[in-house]
Short mmCIF file of C-alpha atoms in Angstrom, two decimals:
data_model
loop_
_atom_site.label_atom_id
_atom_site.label_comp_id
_atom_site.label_asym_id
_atom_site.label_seq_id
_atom_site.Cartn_x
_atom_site.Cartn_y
_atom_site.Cartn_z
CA UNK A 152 -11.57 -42.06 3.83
CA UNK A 153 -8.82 -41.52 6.89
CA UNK A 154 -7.64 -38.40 4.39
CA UNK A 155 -10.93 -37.29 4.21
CA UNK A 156 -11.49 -36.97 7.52
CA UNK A 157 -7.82 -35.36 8.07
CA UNK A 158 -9.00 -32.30 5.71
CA UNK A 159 -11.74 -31.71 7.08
CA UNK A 160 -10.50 -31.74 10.79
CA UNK A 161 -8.04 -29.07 9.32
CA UNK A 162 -10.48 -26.69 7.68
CA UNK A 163 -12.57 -27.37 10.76
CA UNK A 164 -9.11 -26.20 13.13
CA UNK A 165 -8.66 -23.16 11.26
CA UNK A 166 -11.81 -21.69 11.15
CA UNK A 167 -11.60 -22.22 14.88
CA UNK A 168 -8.03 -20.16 15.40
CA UNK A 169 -9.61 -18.00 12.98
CA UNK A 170 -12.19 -17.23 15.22
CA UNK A 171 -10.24 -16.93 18.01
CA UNK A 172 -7.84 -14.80 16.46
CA UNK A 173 -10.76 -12.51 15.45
CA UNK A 174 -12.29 -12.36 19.04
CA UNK A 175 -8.79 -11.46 20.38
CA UNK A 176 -8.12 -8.65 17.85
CA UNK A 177 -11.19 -6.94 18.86
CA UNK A 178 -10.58 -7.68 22.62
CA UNK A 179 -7.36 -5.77 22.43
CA UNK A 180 -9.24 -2.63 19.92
CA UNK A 181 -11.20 -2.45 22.52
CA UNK A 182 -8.82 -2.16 25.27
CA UNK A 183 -7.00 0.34 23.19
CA UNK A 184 -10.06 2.96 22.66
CA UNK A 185 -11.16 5.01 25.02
CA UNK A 186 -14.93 5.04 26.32
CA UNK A 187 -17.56 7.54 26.07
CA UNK A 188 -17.74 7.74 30.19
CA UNK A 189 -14.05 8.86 29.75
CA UNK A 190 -14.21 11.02 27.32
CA UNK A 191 -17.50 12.69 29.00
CA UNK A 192 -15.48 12.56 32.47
CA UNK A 193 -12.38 14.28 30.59
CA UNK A 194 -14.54 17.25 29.87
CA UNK A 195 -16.13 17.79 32.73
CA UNK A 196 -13.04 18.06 34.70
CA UNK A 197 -11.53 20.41 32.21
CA UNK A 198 -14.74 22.70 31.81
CA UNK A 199 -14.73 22.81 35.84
CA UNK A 200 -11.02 24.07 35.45
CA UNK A 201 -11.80 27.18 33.09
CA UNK A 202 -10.90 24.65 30.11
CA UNK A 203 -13.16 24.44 27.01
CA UNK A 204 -12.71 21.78 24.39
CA UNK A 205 -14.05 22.58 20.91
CA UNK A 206 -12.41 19.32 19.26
CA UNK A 207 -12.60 15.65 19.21
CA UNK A 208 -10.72 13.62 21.42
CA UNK A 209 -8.26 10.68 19.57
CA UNK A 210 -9.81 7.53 21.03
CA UNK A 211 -7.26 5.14 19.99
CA UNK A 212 -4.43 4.24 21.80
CA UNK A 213 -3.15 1.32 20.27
CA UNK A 214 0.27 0.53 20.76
CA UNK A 215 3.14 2.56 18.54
CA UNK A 216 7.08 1.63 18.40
CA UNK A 217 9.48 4.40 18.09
CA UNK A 218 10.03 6.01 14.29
CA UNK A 219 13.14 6.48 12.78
CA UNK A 220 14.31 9.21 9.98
CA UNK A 221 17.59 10.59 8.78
CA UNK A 222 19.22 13.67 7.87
CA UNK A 223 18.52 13.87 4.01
CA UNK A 224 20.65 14.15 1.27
CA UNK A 225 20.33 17.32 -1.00
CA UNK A 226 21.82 18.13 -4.73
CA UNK A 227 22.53 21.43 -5.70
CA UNK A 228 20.49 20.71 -8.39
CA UNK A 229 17.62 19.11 -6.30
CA UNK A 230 17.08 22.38 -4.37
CA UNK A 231 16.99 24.70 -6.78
CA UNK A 232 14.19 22.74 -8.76
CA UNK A 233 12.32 22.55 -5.63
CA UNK A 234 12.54 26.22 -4.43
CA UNK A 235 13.76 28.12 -7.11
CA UNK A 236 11.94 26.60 -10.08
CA UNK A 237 15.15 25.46 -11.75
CA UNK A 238 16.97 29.13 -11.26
CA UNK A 239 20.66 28.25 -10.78
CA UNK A 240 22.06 29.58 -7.72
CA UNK A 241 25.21 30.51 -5.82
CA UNK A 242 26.45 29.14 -2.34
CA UNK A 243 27.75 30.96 0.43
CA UNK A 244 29.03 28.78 3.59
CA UNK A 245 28.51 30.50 7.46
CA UNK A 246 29.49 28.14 10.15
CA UNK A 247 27.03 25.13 9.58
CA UNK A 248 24.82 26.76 7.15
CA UNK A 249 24.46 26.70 3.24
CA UNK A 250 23.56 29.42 1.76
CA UNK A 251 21.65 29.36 -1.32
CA UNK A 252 21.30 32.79 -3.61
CA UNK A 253 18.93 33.38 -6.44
CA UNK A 254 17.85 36.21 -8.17
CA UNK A 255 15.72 37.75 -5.36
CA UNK A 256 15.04 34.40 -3.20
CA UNK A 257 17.62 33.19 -0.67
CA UNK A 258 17.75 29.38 1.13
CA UNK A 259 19.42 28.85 4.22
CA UNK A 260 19.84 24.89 5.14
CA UNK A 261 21.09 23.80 9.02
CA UNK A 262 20.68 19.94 8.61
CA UNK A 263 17.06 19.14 8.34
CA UNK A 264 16.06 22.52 8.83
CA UNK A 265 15.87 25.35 6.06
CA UNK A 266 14.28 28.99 5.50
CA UNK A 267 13.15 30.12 2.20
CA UNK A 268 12.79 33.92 2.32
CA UNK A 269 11.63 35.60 -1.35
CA UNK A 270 12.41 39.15 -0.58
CA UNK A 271 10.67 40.67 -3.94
CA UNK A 272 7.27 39.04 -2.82
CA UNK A 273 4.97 41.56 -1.50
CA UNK A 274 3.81 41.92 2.15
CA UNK A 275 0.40 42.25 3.42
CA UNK A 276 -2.41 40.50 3.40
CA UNK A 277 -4.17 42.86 0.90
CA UNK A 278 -7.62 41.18 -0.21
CA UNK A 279 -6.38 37.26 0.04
CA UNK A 280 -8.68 35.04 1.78
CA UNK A 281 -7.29 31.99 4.23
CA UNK A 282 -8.74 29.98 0.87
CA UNK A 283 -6.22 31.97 -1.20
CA UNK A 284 -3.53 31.59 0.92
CA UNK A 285 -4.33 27.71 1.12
CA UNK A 286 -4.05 27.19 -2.12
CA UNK A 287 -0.76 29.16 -2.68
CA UNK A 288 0.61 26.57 -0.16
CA UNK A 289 -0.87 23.61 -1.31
CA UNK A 290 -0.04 24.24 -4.77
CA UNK A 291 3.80 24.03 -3.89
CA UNK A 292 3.59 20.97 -1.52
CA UNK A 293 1.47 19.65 -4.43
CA UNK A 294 4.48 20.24 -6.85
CA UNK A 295 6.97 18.81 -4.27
CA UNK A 296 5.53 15.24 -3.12
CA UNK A 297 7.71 13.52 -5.67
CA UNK A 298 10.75 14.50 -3.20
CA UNK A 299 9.04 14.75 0.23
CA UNK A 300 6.25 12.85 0.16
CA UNK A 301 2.63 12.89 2.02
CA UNK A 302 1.62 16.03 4.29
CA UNK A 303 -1.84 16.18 6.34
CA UNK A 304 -4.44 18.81 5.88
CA UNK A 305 -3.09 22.15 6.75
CA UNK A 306 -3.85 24.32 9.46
CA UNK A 307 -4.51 28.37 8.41
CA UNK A 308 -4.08 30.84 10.47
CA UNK A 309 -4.15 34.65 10.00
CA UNK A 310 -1.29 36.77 11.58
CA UNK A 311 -0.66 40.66 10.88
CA UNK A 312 1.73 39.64 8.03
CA UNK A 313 -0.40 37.70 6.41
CA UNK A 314 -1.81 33.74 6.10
CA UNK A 315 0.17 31.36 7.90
CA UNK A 316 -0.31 27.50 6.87
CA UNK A 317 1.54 24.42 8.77
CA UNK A 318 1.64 21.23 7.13
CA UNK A 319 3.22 17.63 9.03
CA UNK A 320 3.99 14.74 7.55
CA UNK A 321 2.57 11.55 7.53
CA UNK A 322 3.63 7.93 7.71
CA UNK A 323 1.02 5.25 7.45
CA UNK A 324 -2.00 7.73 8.56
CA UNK A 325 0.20 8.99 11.43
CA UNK A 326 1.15 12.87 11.68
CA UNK A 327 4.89 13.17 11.59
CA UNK A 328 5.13 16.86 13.54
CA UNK A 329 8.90 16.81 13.28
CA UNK A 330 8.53 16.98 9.45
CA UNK A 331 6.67 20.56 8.84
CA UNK A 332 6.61 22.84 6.60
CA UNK A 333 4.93 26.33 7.75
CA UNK A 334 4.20 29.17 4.70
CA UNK A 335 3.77 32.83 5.15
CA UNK A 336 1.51 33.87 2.31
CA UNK A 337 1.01 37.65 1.63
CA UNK A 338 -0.80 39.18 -0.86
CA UNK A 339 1.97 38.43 -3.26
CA UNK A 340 1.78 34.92 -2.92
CA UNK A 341 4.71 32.56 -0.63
CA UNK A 342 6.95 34.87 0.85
CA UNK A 343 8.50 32.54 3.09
CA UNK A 344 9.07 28.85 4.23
CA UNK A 345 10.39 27.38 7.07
CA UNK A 346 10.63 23.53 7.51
CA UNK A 347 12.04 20.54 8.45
CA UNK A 348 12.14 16.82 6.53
CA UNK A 349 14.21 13.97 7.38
CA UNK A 350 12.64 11.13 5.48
CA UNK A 351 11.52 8.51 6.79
CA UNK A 352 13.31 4.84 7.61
CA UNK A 353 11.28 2.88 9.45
CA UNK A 354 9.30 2.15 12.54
CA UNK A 355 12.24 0.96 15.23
CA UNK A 356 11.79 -1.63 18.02
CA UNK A 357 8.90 -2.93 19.82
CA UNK A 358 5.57 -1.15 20.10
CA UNK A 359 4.78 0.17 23.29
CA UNK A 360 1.39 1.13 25.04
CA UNK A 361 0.69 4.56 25.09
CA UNK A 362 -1.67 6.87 27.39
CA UNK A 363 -4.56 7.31 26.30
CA UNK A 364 -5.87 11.33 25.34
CA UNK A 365 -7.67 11.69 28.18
CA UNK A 366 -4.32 11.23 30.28
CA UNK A 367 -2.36 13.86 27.84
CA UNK A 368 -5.24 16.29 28.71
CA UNK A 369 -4.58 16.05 32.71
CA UNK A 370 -0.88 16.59 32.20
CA UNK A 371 -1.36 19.39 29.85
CA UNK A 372 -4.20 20.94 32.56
CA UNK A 373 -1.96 20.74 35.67
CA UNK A 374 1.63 22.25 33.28
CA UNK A 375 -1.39 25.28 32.25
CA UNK A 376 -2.80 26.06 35.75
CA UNK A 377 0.94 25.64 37.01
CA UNK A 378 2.27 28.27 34.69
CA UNK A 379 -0.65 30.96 32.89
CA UNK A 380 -1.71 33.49 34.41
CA UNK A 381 -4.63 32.91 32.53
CA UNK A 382 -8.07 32.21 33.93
CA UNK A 383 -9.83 30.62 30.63
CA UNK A 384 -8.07 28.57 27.77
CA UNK A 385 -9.76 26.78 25.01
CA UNK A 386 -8.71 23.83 22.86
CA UNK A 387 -9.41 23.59 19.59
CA UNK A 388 -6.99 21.01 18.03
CA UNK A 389 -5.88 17.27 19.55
CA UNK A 390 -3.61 15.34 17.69
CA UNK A 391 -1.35 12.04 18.44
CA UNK A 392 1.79 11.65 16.00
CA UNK A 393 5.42 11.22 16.42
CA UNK A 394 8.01 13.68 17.25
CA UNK A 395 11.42 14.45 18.77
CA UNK A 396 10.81 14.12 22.54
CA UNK A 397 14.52 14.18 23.72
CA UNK A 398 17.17 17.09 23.83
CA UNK A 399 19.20 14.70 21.48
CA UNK A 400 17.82 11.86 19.66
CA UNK A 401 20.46 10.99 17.59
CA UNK A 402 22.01 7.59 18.29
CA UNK A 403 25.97 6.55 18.22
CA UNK A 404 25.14 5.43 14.45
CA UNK A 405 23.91 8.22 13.70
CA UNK A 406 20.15 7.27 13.54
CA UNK A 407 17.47 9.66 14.64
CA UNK A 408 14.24 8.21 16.31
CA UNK A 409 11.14 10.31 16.93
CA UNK A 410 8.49 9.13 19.66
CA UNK A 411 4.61 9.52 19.88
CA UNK A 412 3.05 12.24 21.06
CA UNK A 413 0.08 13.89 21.83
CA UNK A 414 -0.33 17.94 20.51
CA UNK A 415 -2.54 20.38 22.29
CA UNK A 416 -4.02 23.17 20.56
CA UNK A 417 -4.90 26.39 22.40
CA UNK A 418 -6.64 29.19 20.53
CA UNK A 419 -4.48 31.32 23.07
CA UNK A 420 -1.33 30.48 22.45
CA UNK A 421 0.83 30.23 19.39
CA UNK A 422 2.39 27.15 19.98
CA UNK A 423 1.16 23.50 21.23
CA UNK A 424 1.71 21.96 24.19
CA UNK A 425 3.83 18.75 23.82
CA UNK A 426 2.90 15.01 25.99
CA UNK A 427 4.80 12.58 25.35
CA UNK A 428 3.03 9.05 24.51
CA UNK A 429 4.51 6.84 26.55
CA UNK A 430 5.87 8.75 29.75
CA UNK A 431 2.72 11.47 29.85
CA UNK A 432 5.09 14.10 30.70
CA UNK A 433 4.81 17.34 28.85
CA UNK A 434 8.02 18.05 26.87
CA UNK A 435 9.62 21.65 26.65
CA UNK A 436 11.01 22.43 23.15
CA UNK A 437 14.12 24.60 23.00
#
């Protein structure tokens, strides 16, 4: 009977830290997400600074640790069946970069980076659609996920050369900006790719809070009236992600940690503006 009783005052204990558990989880979801008087508040004070926002805001802010990656590790043989189709190649050396020759295609590698330029492709964006070019780009990230894994929806943008289309990584539904690849798709089809990958380790230390959007959007409004000449601006893209936020972010054992970040989208400019997560300071690429 005494055992009886025992069970039952255990089942009865855990459904109550259960509970508890539950309540606390969603206490600290909601502490993390933004409200709907802030986000109204955010674009009010933006629209009364010449700023329009055509986007939605990210309204979680849960806490994020650092990420870590590393330089990868190429083949000869793994590169040409990823961007020459299995063409064998020749290798010139310049300083710190490798070159790799095909037929008509040349590779350049600089550590992570590279820049794959297909000379005999035709230029011009002729009658391709941003659809075409989409699918021209997907279709090789499609037929290289077995190597570099997971990429977000792309972004497609038209230039005079042609379609250009940015993909970042992703690591457990989080953007990874410092892994991109970004196509330029003519008429003929890819006629260039330039990207970076270091794959991914790990998520490194503690998790930290992080500002919320609204506070990215105030740094990135007082960096814009501070330095365009510009009157009007207009966002069209938010995102929160990880990438390389110092001038050198390798460590003495040669690990390489990314932080998260918040990237602003202007339909004005080419490039976004950086925040970092944790400090809210905008960060200047090189």
């Amino acid at each position: 009977m005494e055992w009886g009783n025992a069970k039952k005052f255990v089942i009865i204990l855990l459904v109550i830290l259960n509970v508890a558990l539950a309540g606390l989880n969603y206490r600290q979801r909601q502490e993390n997400t933004m409200t709907s008087a802030q986000e109204r508040a955010i674009f009010e004070v933006l629209s009364q600074n010449g700023i329009t926002m055509y986007t939605e805001l990210p309204t979680n802010a849960a806490a994020m640790s650092r990420l870590e990656v590393e330089l990868p590790d190429y083949s000869k043989e793994t590169l040409e069946r990823l961007f020459f189709g299995g063409e064998k190649t020749t290798v010139t050396v310049r300083g710190d970069q490798n070159i790799y020759h095909g037929k008509t295609d040349s590779l350049t590698l600089n550590g992570a980076q590279g820049l794959l330029k297909r000379e005999a492709v035709a230029a011009g964006k002729g009658e391709m659609t941003k659809a075409d070019a989409q699918w021209e780009a997907q279709k090789f990230m499609d037929g290289t996920d077995y190597f570099f894994g997971a990429y977000d929806e792309p972004m497609v943008t038209e230039t005079e050369e042609g379609y250009r289309v940015d993909f970042y990584g992703l690591h457990k539904r989080e953007n990874v900006f410092a892994n991109y690849f970004s196509f330029l798709v003519t008429q003929g089809g890819i006629k260039q790719i330039e990207f970076e990958y270091c794959p991914v380790v790990g998520d490194s230390g503690e998790k930290r809070e992080l500002a919320f959007s609204d506070e990215a959007l105030l740094t990135f409004m007082r960096e814009w009236k501070k330095n365009s000449e510009e009157q009007q601006a207009t966002i069209h893209r938010i995102e929160l992600g990880y990438d390389k936020m110092e001038r050198s972010t390798a460590s003495t054992d040669g690990a390489i940690y990314l932080d998260p970040c918040y990237r602003i989208y202007l339909l004005e400019e080419p490039e976004p503006y950086l925040v970092n997560g944790y400090t809210c300071q905008i960060f200047h690429k090189e």
